[in-house]
XYZ file of C-alpha atoms in Angstrom:
741
model
C 73.088 62.709 82.442
C 69.579 63.559 83.348
C 68.481 67.085 82.828
C 69.180 69.416 85.993
C 65.964 69.594 88.448
C 66.319 72.328 91.021
C 65.689 71.638 94.967
C 63.539 73.986 97.647
C 66.025 75.700 99.075
C 67.744 75.518 96.077
C 70.954 74.582 97.119
C 73.115 71.803 95.001
C 73.338 68.032 96.720
C 77.146 67.697 97.027
C 76.066 63.604 97.412
C 74.649 62.437 93.757
C 76.416 65.866 91.787
C 78.194 65.247 88.287
C 81.238 66.694 87.785
C 82.908 67.734 85.576
C 85.986 69.576 85.495
C 87.294 71.818 82.837
C 91.416 71.832 83.225
C 93.437 75.091 83.069
C 96.775 75.816 83.070
C 98.913 74.373 86.651
C 98.980 77.210 89.156
C 102.389 77.911 89.460
C 102.398 78.236 84.645
C 104.421 81.409 83.446
C 100.966 81.284 80.560
C 98.830 80.986 83.825
C 98.186 85.318 83.779
C 97.173 84.205 79.600
C 95.637 81.177 79.713
C 92.044 81.171 78.931
C 89.429 79.943 80.924
C 85.417 79.667 80.202
C 82.931 81.451 82.537
C 79.869 80.358 84.277
C 77.507 82.049 81.617
C 74.433 83.726 84.536
C 71.046 82.369 84.207
C 68.131 84.063 84.791
C 67.195 81.588 87.494
C 68.814 81.742 90.539
C 68.811 77.576 90.847
C 70.266 76.937 87.868
C 73.297 79.253 88.526
C 77.239 76.988 88.993
C 79.162 77.716 91.652
C 82.788 78.403 90.726
C 85.436 76.156 93.277
C 88.801 76.128 93.704
C 90.524 73.187 93.530
C 92.755 70.099 92.376
C 90.828 66.447 91.230
C 92.636 62.765 92.582
C 93.545 63.422 88.908
C 93.506 66.496 87.359
C 93.644 70.607 88.357
C 90.277 71.928 88.864
C 90.836 75.725 88.651
C 86.683 74.998 89.507
C 83.572 73.047 89.271
C 80.186 73.118 88.050
C 77.900 70.959 89.685
C 74.972 70.721 88.645
C 70.989 69.820 91.449
C 70.444 65.825 91.508
C 68.282 63.193 89.643
C 64.491 63.657 90.392
C 64.137 60.852 92.501
C 67.232 61.259 94.768
C 66.421 63.226 98.516
C 66.907 67.174 98.513
C 69.310 68.375 100.833
C 67.975 71.048 103.178
C 71.657 73.293 103.045
C 72.383 76.211 101.529
C 74.400 76.840 99.117
C 75.977 79.655 100.707
C 75.593 81.665 96.681
C 72.728 84.358 96.878
C 70.672 85.607 94.169
C 70.781 88.781 92.799
C 68.389 91.277 92.832
C 66.658 92.700 90.125
C 67.689 96.109 89.331
C 66.023 98.076 86.835
C 68.261 101.747 88.378
C 71.079 99.227 88.403
C 74.406 101.232 87.239
C 74.393 102.418 83.934
C 77.785 103.046 82.079
C 77.066 107.313 80.755
C 76.927 107.232 77.068
C 79.405 110.418 77.297
C 82.035 110.010 79.497
C 82.201 112.903 82.638
C 85.854 114.282 81.258
C 83.036 115.235 78.090
C 80.683 116.771 79.360
C 82.487 120.471 79.299
C 83.880 122.432 76.572
C 86.739 122.496 79.699
C 86.761 118.838 80.398
C 87.725 118.678 75.481
C 89.317 120.894 75.428
C 91.665 119.607 78.215
C 91.229 116.167 76.541
C 92.610 117.826 73.321
C 95.366 118.777 74.541
C 96.105 115.908 75.899
C 95.847 114.408 73.511
C 97.395 116.940 71.259
C 100.612 116.943 73.800
C 101.165 113.099 72.656
C 101.916 113.723 69.511
C 103.833 117.500 69.694
C 106.066 114.465 72.214
C 105.920 112.433 69.419
C 106.382 114.978 67.031
C 109.935 115.684 68.329
C 110.659 112.021 69.424
C 110.994 111.452 65.659
C 112.165 114.381 64.252
C 115.580 114.371 66.227
C 115.996 110.640 65.382
C 115.042 111.008 61.811
C 118.711 110.645 60.009
C 119.138 107.178 62.445
C 116.130 105.885 60.814
C 117.086 107.165 57.516
C 120.793 105.018 57.767
C 119.316 102.372 59.260
C 116.094 102.019 55.870
C 119.017 101.683 53.822
C 121.138 99.795 55.109
C 118.253 97.091 55.890
C 117.111 97.729 52.655
C 119.687 96.635 51.334
C 119.741 94.090 52.436
C 116.571 93.272 52.001
C 116.624 93.839 48.588
C 119.634 90.679 48.748
C 117.511 88.937 50.231
C 113.879 88.913 48.134
C 116.226 87.978 44.695
C 117.763 85.723 46.963
C 114.711 84.000 47.108
C 112.905 84.700 43.596
C 116.527 82.759 42.595
C 115.773 79.582 44.944
C 111.747 79.912 43.682
C 113.159 80.051 40.484
C 115.066 76.734 40.352
C 112.804 74.706 42.909
C 115.037 74.324 45.871
C 112.483 72.629 47.449
C 112.836 69.914 44.934
C 116.528 68.495 46.317
C 116.340 66.670 48.374
C 112.945 64.569 47.115
C 115.796 63.913 43.650
C 118.772 63.386 46.850
C 115.926 60.532 48.090
C 115.657 58.841 44.490
C 119.436 58.977 43.682
C 119.718 57.376 47.289
C 117.375 54.753 46.729
C 118.452 54.023 43.148
C 115.364 55.185 41.051
C 116.298 56.015 38.396
C 112.378 56.547 37.194
C 111.605 58.833 39.975
C 114.786 60.493 39.600
C 113.867 60.842 35.890
C 110.628 62.493 36.240
C 111.383 64.845 39.175
C 114.076 65.892 36.301
C 111.460 66.255 34.058
C 109.170 68.320 36.782
C 112.084 70.300 37.727
C 112.838 71.495 33.987
C 109.665 72.101 33.675
C 109.272 74.676 36.257
C 111.929 75.994 35.937
C 111.476 76.836 32.295
C 108.234 78.341 33.671
C 109.031 80.548 36.562
C 112.260 81.447 34.080
C 109.788 83.460 31.978
C 108.056 84.983 34.841
C 111.080 86.163 36.796
C 112.750 87.806 33.439
C 108.905 89.409 32.563
C 109.248 91.388 36.247
C 112.575 91.900 35.813
C 111.601 93.560 32.300
C 108.700 95.605 34.385
C 110.849 96.641 36.642
C 113.287 97.853 33.962
C 111.169 99.700 32.482
C 109.680 101.345 35.493
C 113.197 102.866 36.459
C 113.966 103.855 32.920
C 110.994 105.916 32.735
C 111.672 107.225 36.067
C 114.719 108.930 34.718
C 112.703 109.340 31.265
C 110.189 111.080 32.942
C 109.174 111.002 36.418
C 110.353 114.486 38.876
C 112.875 114.393 41.482
C 109.597 114.222 44.456
C 107.903 110.822 42.685
C 111.844 109.506 42.819
C 110.912 110.614 46.276
C 106.736 108.780 46.611
C 108.706 105.955 45.316
C 111.109 105.564 47.533
C 108.977 105.759 50.446
C 107.344 103.173 49.556
C 110.093 100.624 48.397
C 112.731 100.930 50.808
C 110.876 101.054 54.510
C 109.446 97.496 52.659
C 112.672 96.212 52.160
C 113.674 97.005 55.205
C 111.271 96.232 57.270
C 111.948 92.841 55.590
C 115.823 92.851 56.120
C 116.287 94.015 59.268
C 116.564 91.100 62.351
C 112.773 90.953 64.037
C 114.410 91.978 67.473
C 116.068 95.291 65.778
C 113.030 97.890 64.744
C 114.575 100.503 63.438
C 111.709 102.754 64.776
C 112.374 102.939 68.744
C 108.558 103.879 70.637
C 108.590 107.059 71.976
C 106.437 105.896 74.887
C 106.408 103.079 77.263
C 103.388 100.652 77.365
C 102.521 99.737 80.286
C 102.289 96.784 81.487
C 100.108 95.019 83.337
C 99.206 90.891 83.964
C 95.970 89.281 82.665
C 93.963 88.042 85.680
C 91.273 84.904 85.489
C 89.606 82.695 88.455
C 93.147 81.001 89.121
C 95.195 84.212 89.569
C 92.326 84.666 91.909
C 91.984 81.265 93.609
C 96.434 81.266 93.693
C 96.458 84.490 95.460
C 93.898 83.300 98.444
C 95.041 80.253 99.371
C 98.453 80.913 99.529
C 97.216 84.377 102.404
C 95.636 81.091 103.450
C 92.642 82.784 102.749
C 91.389 79.158 102.035
C 91.891 75.384 101.234
C 92.169 73.632 97.587
C 91.783 69.949 98.687
C 89.597 70.996 102.393
C 86.053 70.352 102.769
C 84.536 73.217 102.609
C 87.251 75.782 102.228
C 87.219 76.689 99.521
C 87.315 80.128 97.966
C 84.211 80.973 94.940
C 83.507 83.583 93.412
C 79.824 85.313 92.765
C 80.677 86.038 89.886
C 82.707 86.285 86.723
C 85.823 87.836 86.140
C 85.309 91.740 84.307
C 87.472 94.810 83.425
C 86.009 97.837 86.249
C 83.971 100.646 84.797
C 87.550 102.652 84.344
C 88.998 99.539 80.987
C 92.283 100.270 84.698
C 91.664 97.186 86.349
C 89.928 93.838 87.036
C 87.390 93.030 89.285
C 85.852 89.615 90.297
C 83.390 89.200 93.614
C 84.938 86.714 96.260
C 82.808 84.761 98.075
C 84.652 83.428 101.911
C 84.728 79.850 103.081
C 82.552 79.993 105.781
C 84.191 80.994 109.061
C 87.058 83.401 107.263
C 85.630 87.683 107.394
C 86.990 90.894 105.567
C 88.882 91.306 108.036
C 90.221 88.321 106.650
C 91.656 89.656 104.091
C 92.528 93.620 105.464
C 95.447 91.856 107.290
C 96.408 89.237 104.816
C 96.280 91.780 101.965
C 100.035 92.046 101.716
C 100.346 87.822 100.463
C 97.699 88.018 99.361
C 98.452 90.735 96.557
C 101.817 88.308 96.258
C 99.992 85.582 95.623
C 98.516 87.559 92.572
C 102.266 88.737 91.584
C 100.894 92.822 91.532
C 101.756 95.173 94.160
C 99.604 95.653 96.874
C 98.928 99.318 96.126
C 97.087 97.812 93.194
C 94.506 95.573 94.980
C 91.984 97.178 95.986
C 89.288 95.668 98.851
C 85.069 96.713 98.942
C 82.867 95.431 101.527
C 79.186 93.955 100.647
C 77.248 95.003 103.579
C 74.926 92.384 103.255
C 77.909 89.578 104.195
C 80.667 89.639 105.787
C 82.062 86.892 103.825
C 81.130 88.799 100.751
C 83.685 91.004 98.844
C 85.357 92.725 95.451
C 88.303 91.763 94.509
C 89.817 94.525 92.055
C 93.249 94.494 91.173
C 94.347 97.367 89.212
C 97.015 97.053 85.932
C 99.652 99.308 87.114
C 99.832 101.190 89.845
C 97.483 103.684 90.812
C 99.950 106.181 93.341
C 102.601 106.255 91.435
C 101.425 108.601 88.982
C 101.557 111.793 89.923
C 97.858 113.611 90.190
C 99.094 116.958 88.841
C 99.419 120.499 89.376
C 96.078 121.801 91.370
C 93.601 123.433 88.661
C 93.181 126.643 91.117
C 96.567 128.045 89.426
C 93.528 129.294 87.194
C 93.722 132.228 89.471
C 90.080 132.872 88.410
C 87.372 133.679 91.615
C 86.374 130.084 93.794
C 83.397 130.086 95.062
C 83.325 128.232 99.281
C 79.463 127.304 97.884
C 80.623 124.506 95.593
C 83.865 121.320 96.304
C 86.239 122.210 96.150
C 88.857 120.334 93.878
C 91.374 117.882 96.223
C 93.083 115.751 93.610
C 92.709 112.163 91.763
C 90.974 108.623 93.468
C 92.342 104.492 92.087
C 90.558 104.784 89.060
C 91.745 108.472 88.290
C 88.299 109.803 89.003
C 88.488 113.262 89.718
C 88.224 113.976 93.714
C 86.444 117.286 94.801
C 85.417 117.785 98.652
C 82.511 120.193 99.861
C 84.215 122.577 102.675
C 81.053 123.876 104.134
C 78.967 122.687 107.174
C 82.333 119.566 107.437
C 85.176 120.040 109.690
C 88.306 118.542 107.830
C 91.193 116.290 109.944
C 94.480 115.656 108.079
C 97.641 113.588 109.567
C 100.810 112.068 108.731
C 103.965 110.290 109.051
C 105.926 113.836 108.864
C 107.349 114.831 105.276
C 104.371 113.026 103.822
C 102.237 115.277 102.620
C 100.311 116.716 104.945
C 100.978 120.134 105.486
C 100.580 120.826 101.276
C 97.345 118.852 101.484
C 96.307 121.105 103.965
C 97.165 124.397 102.069
C 96.062 122.670 98.666
C 92.010 123.219 100.620
C 93.099 127.035 102.538
C 94.250 128.044 99.078
C 90.813 127.449 97.296
C 89.061 130.015 100.592
C 91.685 131.873 99.161
C 90.304 132.142 95.858
C 86.078 133.402 97.485
C 86.782 136.631 98.465
C 83.955 136.286 100.734
C 86.012 133.994 102.770
C 87.752 134.982 106.232
C 90.401 133.128 106.783
C 92.650 132.543 110.221
C 95.335 131.142 109.962
C 97.000 129.440 113.487
C 100.985 127.608 112.907
C 101.784 125.969 115.369
C 105.098 124.307 113.815
C 105.535 128.075 112.723
C 107.384 126.853 109.103
C 107.216 128.537 106.452
C 104.909 126.765 104.858
C 102.280 128.861 106.283
C 103.949 132.226 106.220
C 102.414 133.624 102.387
C 99.126 133.444 103.721
C 99.698 136.349 105.981
C 98.891 138.861 102.566
C 95.341 137.700 103.090
C 94.432 136.436 106.821
C 92.499 138.015 108.899
C 94.253 136.583 111.530
C 98.007 134.690 111.338
C 99.313 133.351 113.907
C 102.077 131.474 114.089
C 103.642 128.913 117.325
C 103.760 129.184 120.222
C 106.885 131.408 121.580
C 106.027 135.418 122.645
C 108.641 137.335 119.532
C 108.594 140.868 118.489
C 105.400 140.407 116.909
C 103.370 139.250 121.048
C 102.678 136.269 122.543
C 100.603 133.736 119.996
C 99.013 131.812 122.816
C 97.004 135.102 123.754
C 96.332 136.149 120.059
C 95.504 132.669 119.017
C 92.780 132.599 122.453
C 91.468 136.238 121.197
C 90.632 135.049 117.627
C 89.113 131.877 119.148
C 86.810 134.185 121.706
C 85.707 136.563 117.903
C 84.539 133.568 115.970
C 82.697 132.222 119.169
C 81.234 135.525 119.047
C 80.734 135.330 115.801
C 79.178 131.338 116.242
C 76.815 132.970 118.706
C 75.899 136.053 116.343
C 75.231 134.461 114.034
C 72.950 131.666 114.732
C 70.625 134.583 116.857
C 70.152 136.913 113.500
C 69.599 133.530 112.035
C 66.756 133.085 114.775
C 65.609 136.749 114.430
C 65.001 135.979 110.040
C 61.947 134.687 109.609
C 60.676 131.571 107.614
C 59.965 132.930 103.964
C 64.060 133.995 104.264
C 64.929 131.534 105.988
C 62.765 128.928 105.904
C 65.444 126.024 106.851
C 66.711 128.446 109.938
C 70.077 127.871 108.416
C 72.824 129.918 106.615
C 72.838 129.899 102.836
C 74.225 131.635 99.883
C 71.334 133.898 99.552
C 71.445 135.595 103.236
C 75.485 136.033 102.511
C 74.923 137.666 99.642
C 71.991 140.684 101.383
C 73.649 140.442 104.570
C 77.863 140.877 104.398
C 78.750 141.933 106.995
C 76.793 139.642 109.425
C 76.848 137.122 107.670
C 79.496 135.448 106.384
C 82.360 131.885 105.767
C 84.791 131.806 108.162
C 87.860 129.760 106.851
C 89.883 128.282 110.609
C 92.893 126.403 110.192
C 94.906 125.391 112.672
C 98.437 123.792 110.913
C 99.921 121.001 114.315
C 97.344 121.669 116.930
C 98.401 119.109 119.716
C 100.812 122.347 120.128
C 98.273 124.449 121.728
C 97.004 121.523 123.996
C 99.856 121.352 125.624
C 101.546 125.073 126.299
C 102.672 125.144 129.839
C 100.329 127.023 131.369
C 97.492 124.156 132.185
C 94.466 127.738 131.841
C 95.565 128.443 128.237
C 95.434 124.581 127.809
C 91.803 124.245 128.846
C 90.627 128.044 126.995
C 91.907 126.621 123.618
C 90.754 123.177 124.841
C 87.259 124.326 125.456
C 87.126 127.360 122.677
C 88.163 124.321 120.064
C 85.602 121.913 121.129
C 83.286 124.465 120.891
C 84.054 126.129 118.208
C 84.173 122.266 116.110
C 80.494 121.082 117.874
C 79.309 124.276 116.925
C 80.890 126.120 113.893
C 80.775 124.152 110.627
C 76.659 124.817 110.698
C 77.406 128.840 111.121
C 79.380 127.783 108.624
C 83.005 128.412 110.222
C 84.730 125.725 108.159
C 87.510 123.994 110.550
C 91.188 122.188 108.478
C 93.698 120.748 110.945
C 96.218 118.849 110.794
C 97.991 116.839 112.875
C 100.972 114.008 113.137
C 100.760 113.508 116.803
C 96.635 113.206 116.860
C 96.565 111.278 120.781
C 98.653 110.924 123.753
C 97.786 114.471 124.766
C 97.244 116.557 127.211
C 96.018 115.037 130.453
C 92.143 115.353 132.481
C 89.829 117.297 130.608
C 92.212 119.959 128.006
C 92.947 114.704 127.207
C 89.414 114.646 126.913
C 88.386 118.295 124.996
C 91.630 116.826 122.302
C 89.819 114.060 121.914
C 86.734 115.567 121.102
C 88.235 118.499 119.133
C 90.165 114.744 116.732
C 86.478 112.973 116.480
C 84.252 115.260 115.927
C 86.034 116.448 112.910
C 83.377 115.139 109.545
C 86.497 114.298 107.356
C 88.961 112.720 107.863
C 91.631 112.466 105.776
C 95.618 110.489 106.730
C 98.352 110.098 104.650
C 101.256 107.386 105.774
C 100.992 106.495 108.905
C 104.018 104.866 111.773
C 101.871 102.246 113.282
C 97.989 101.168 112.926
C 97.247 102.795 115.746
C 98.723 106.521 114.647
C 95.361 105.700 111.568
C 92.984 105.111 113.779
C 93.293 107.751 115.512
C 93.282 110.010 112.020
C 90.462 107.834 110.307
C 88.839 106.340 113.956
C 87.758 103.211 114.820
C 85.203 102.034 112.649
C 88.312 102.318 109.500
C 90.428 99.979 109.757
C 87.038 97.182 109.880
C 86.338 97.897 106.328
C 89.985 97.671 104.771
C 92.065 100.587 105.242
C 94.639 101.656 107.318
C 97.152 103.955 106.491
C 100.022 102.324 108.682
C 100.216 100.317 104.940
C 100.014 103.304 102.208
C 102.541 102.836 100.075
C 106.060 104.860 101.528
C 108.818 106.962 98.568
C 108.453 109.871 96.752
C 106.421 108.907 94.687
C 103.679 108.099 97.053
C 103.786 111.524 98.703
C 100.212 113.195 99.669
C 97.961 110.224 99.243
C 96.099 108.707 102.053
C 92.914 107.465 102.458
C 89.808 110.118 102.784
C 87.266 109.202 105.605
C 82.720 110.071 105.806
C 83.450 112.458 102.751
C 80.787 110.374 101.289
C 79.881 106.757 101.520
C 82.748 105.853 99.751
C 86.554 106.175 100.597
C 88.432 106.829 98.064
C 92.541 106.534 97.947
C 93.977 110.056 96.817
C 96.514 111.747 95.376
C 96.893 115.158 95.961
C 96.635 117.685 93.444
C 100.075 119.359 94.211
C 100.507 123.395 94.933
C 104.157 124.406 95.783
C 105.695 126.379 97.361
C 104.714 129.399 94.185
C 102.139 128.157 92.676
C 101.313 129.107 96.555
C 102.175 132.472 96.209
C 100.224 133.260 92.419
C 96.922 131.863 93.804
C 97.960 134.178 97.842
C 98.313 137.038 95.257
C 96.028 136.285 93.500
C 93.709 136.168 96.629
C 95.006 138.399 97.336
C 93.837 140.465 94.449
C 90.144 139.686 94.513
C 89.858 140.553 98.181
C 91.032 144.711 97.269
C 88.553 144.408 94.675
C 85.711 143.101 96.494
C 86.229 144.948 99.750
C 86.563 141.998 101.735
C 90.386 142.960 102.800
C 90.640 143.345 106.584
C 92.037 142.095 109.706
C 95.952 140.839 109.848
C 96.443 141.798 106.146
C 94.724 144.741 105.931
C 97.641 145.815 109.091
C 95.097 145.682 111.193
C 94.982 144.760 114.867
C 92.698 142.180 115.574
C 94.351 141.007 118.682
C 91.486 142.537 121.230
C 88.898 144.197 119.145
C 86.496 146.773 119.667
C 83.957 146.697 121.542
C 80.480 146.697 119.592
C 77.498 146.977 122.264
C 74.934 145.462 120.209
C 76.378 142.539 118.682
C 77.990 142.073 122.233
C 73.959 142.590 123.743
C 72.754 140.402 120.484
C 75.356 137.130 121.782
C 74.248 137.463 125.466
C 70.569 137.447 124.431
C 70.379 133.919 123.880
C 66.604 133.284 123.064
C 65.042 135.343 125.735
C 63.047 137.765 123.956
C 64.064 140.828 127.246
C 65.992 141.220 129.647
C 66.090 143.190 132.290
C 68.751 145.726 132.935
C 70.180 144.369 135.922
C 70.380 140.418 134.254
C 71.829 141.790 130.598
C 74.626 143.549 132.763
C 75.458 140.099 134.569
C 75.372 137.597 131.431
C 78.000 139.912 129.976
C 80.560 140.297 132.546
C 80.310 136.156 132.567
C 80.417 135.294 128.917
C 82.084 138.509 127.547
C 83.963 139.047 131.021
C 86.750 140.945 128.820
C 84.967 143.470 128.022
C 82.593 143.320 129.945
C 83.563 142.586 133.675
C 82.901 145.625 134.886
C 80.037 146.502 133.146
C 76.464 148.158 135.246
C 73.187 147.158 133.709
C 73.252 151.483 134.627
C 76.388 152.101 132.346
C 74.835 149.410 129.842
C 71.548 151.679 130.269
C 72.648 154.406 128.979
C 74.384 152.948 125.546
C 71.842 150.889 124.559
C 69.212 153.859 125.078
C 72.532 156.356 123.176
C 72.511 153.665 120.129
C 68.174 153.552 119.585
C 67.381 150.701 121.883
C 63.671 152.318 124.107
C 64.221 150.995 128.033
C 60.906 149.305 128.742
C 59.199 147.636 131.099
C 59.776 144.136 131.089
C 58.359 141.572 133.096
C 60.185 138.367 133.901
C 59.478 135.681 136.689
C 56.547 137.679 138.103
C 59.370 140.848 138.664
C 58.527 143.964 136.669
C 61.910 146.086 136.560
C 63.361 148.675 132.866
C 64.960 146.594 130.312
C 65.054 145.951 126.673
C 63.399 143.879 124.264
C 65.732 142.062 121.614
C 63.777 143.100 118.517
C 64.761 146.032 119.312
C 67.793 145.746 120.186
C 68.559 143.653 116.982
C 66.190 146.855 114.687
C 69.344 149.387 116.360
C 70.815 147.187 115.532
C 69.912 146.266 111.671
C 69.833 150.702 110.963
C 73.141 151.656 111.811
C 74.848 148.047 109.875
C 72.407 149.947 106.752
C 74.101 152.761 107.978
């Protein structure tokens, strides 16, 4: 075989290449899961990289072939082999020196506690069964003693020579028989002496134990001898000590198994030219050590979409559950993707109770704990600057997921909470303990008209957004360098700047009211809030089981706008792909995320795709906070608010339907970007923008009220007209003086 050479294109010449078949176990054999296969060793020279291909040869089964370059005098083919080369990445991913879960005292304590609980369970499990173990050890120890004596006697009698002496007799070979007989007699004599010495030693040891050893000496000897004899005497399939915990079974993957899966899913063919599936990397374990992964290269003309559609068939070919198969698209090529197969179904393992049950104060400026991903890693979600949409079929964990995030805001006493429950269910009732607004259903009852209450609440939030932005625009660059809300500013101006969380449970019900005017007004307010609110510290948390097909005309347009402007999406099990696309967005399916394919069943409640929160889209198992847990957290949240003096609105027994008129705040809200306004202009803006409180105001009325509050009436020149009016900085100064007082 000639030395391999490299052609100018870096490709191999298939016509003259020498093929060395490597014979694995045939597809479908019982050992295909654990067969050891040679793998290609990555070369530092991209031209020397081997090509791993699937298929069967004419005479032998081959799972892949290593192709070498043609002879030096062969003319190279200018063909792209499609392999591609890995670039050197000095900043590549590195395994952590200390695992993330052990980098804090809390993480170390959790790990110690987990192992302690496991050891305690094992101790209790085996402690209860100790009498049974002792009885079985005595029985099988007796059997083992008998077996040991029998084996010693057979050794002394040289029973293995019986066949040779019988054969000499059958052949009439007297000389051979005599020779064997003399040998066996000598051997028996020697071995008899050895056994006699052994028996004497054992007898002497027993006599010494009887004579000299205390009771604990007998226990120590029995603890050593009896288990050994019991192990020697018991059958192989009858262990004395049964395991206290199950041992997880997982399938050991290799290239052959992966190829079988892809070919059985119709994603290539081993025998057709150009239809072989290849590998860009060798099989390896995931960083967490909980699965196997390999980078797959599909045949030309087959893209990532085809793999997504064939995921169930691929899982069948791999002999695993679909929830164990994860596909990660390679942005550099539509043919390439990373296949990850988890050892066991990660979504069937619950994430456990929410860590919020410690009821300690939380900071809304830090991410909220949400659950675990498919690799068992903690998933947190930043709530600030985000609007979050949660959608699913009924009874799939949608409300629990939304409530989990709302409970995080509850434990920060500086957060104002408005809860709107469109389905009027008991799931949110306890939030009345802390909510500034608490609105249920769409039908009027003894608590009033919820639709009117919602419109008033949304209008108040809109005014808060406008006032916040106006106030931020008045701050200096030193105090507010980026012109946006900060934690420091919220602490400095707590009455003006704070975080407001708006929870809209089954929000689609408020777009399908009998009154079209109410539909339009609510739709318009929600569209404004979701477009402008997040940058002003308003967190929207929306949930729906019907995220499409709502309303008509402007209402439908505004509904779609409100739905589509959510920055983060969490989709649990959906009824079909269309609903999944409505929740996750149109691009999610092409990236391999379809919530209608999530597994069904009680173990999978609270499992969904978290899309848009980061570059990756994890499959999250949310933490659990049931009704009792929620009430415990809400009770702590109310105590925190009472201690901080931030309990207000509905929870404090105040009427938040139509707030009292704050003259200076309303005036600032309508100023916009103008530095000064005539009194007539100011009165017109108040009537237009805040008509529920200023519909009948006049220039003289607003002038008198402002002057009473310390705002001077000055000459204002606008558009060439000089009239009496006021300046925005004077109104702001008066408002600051009033707030300080």
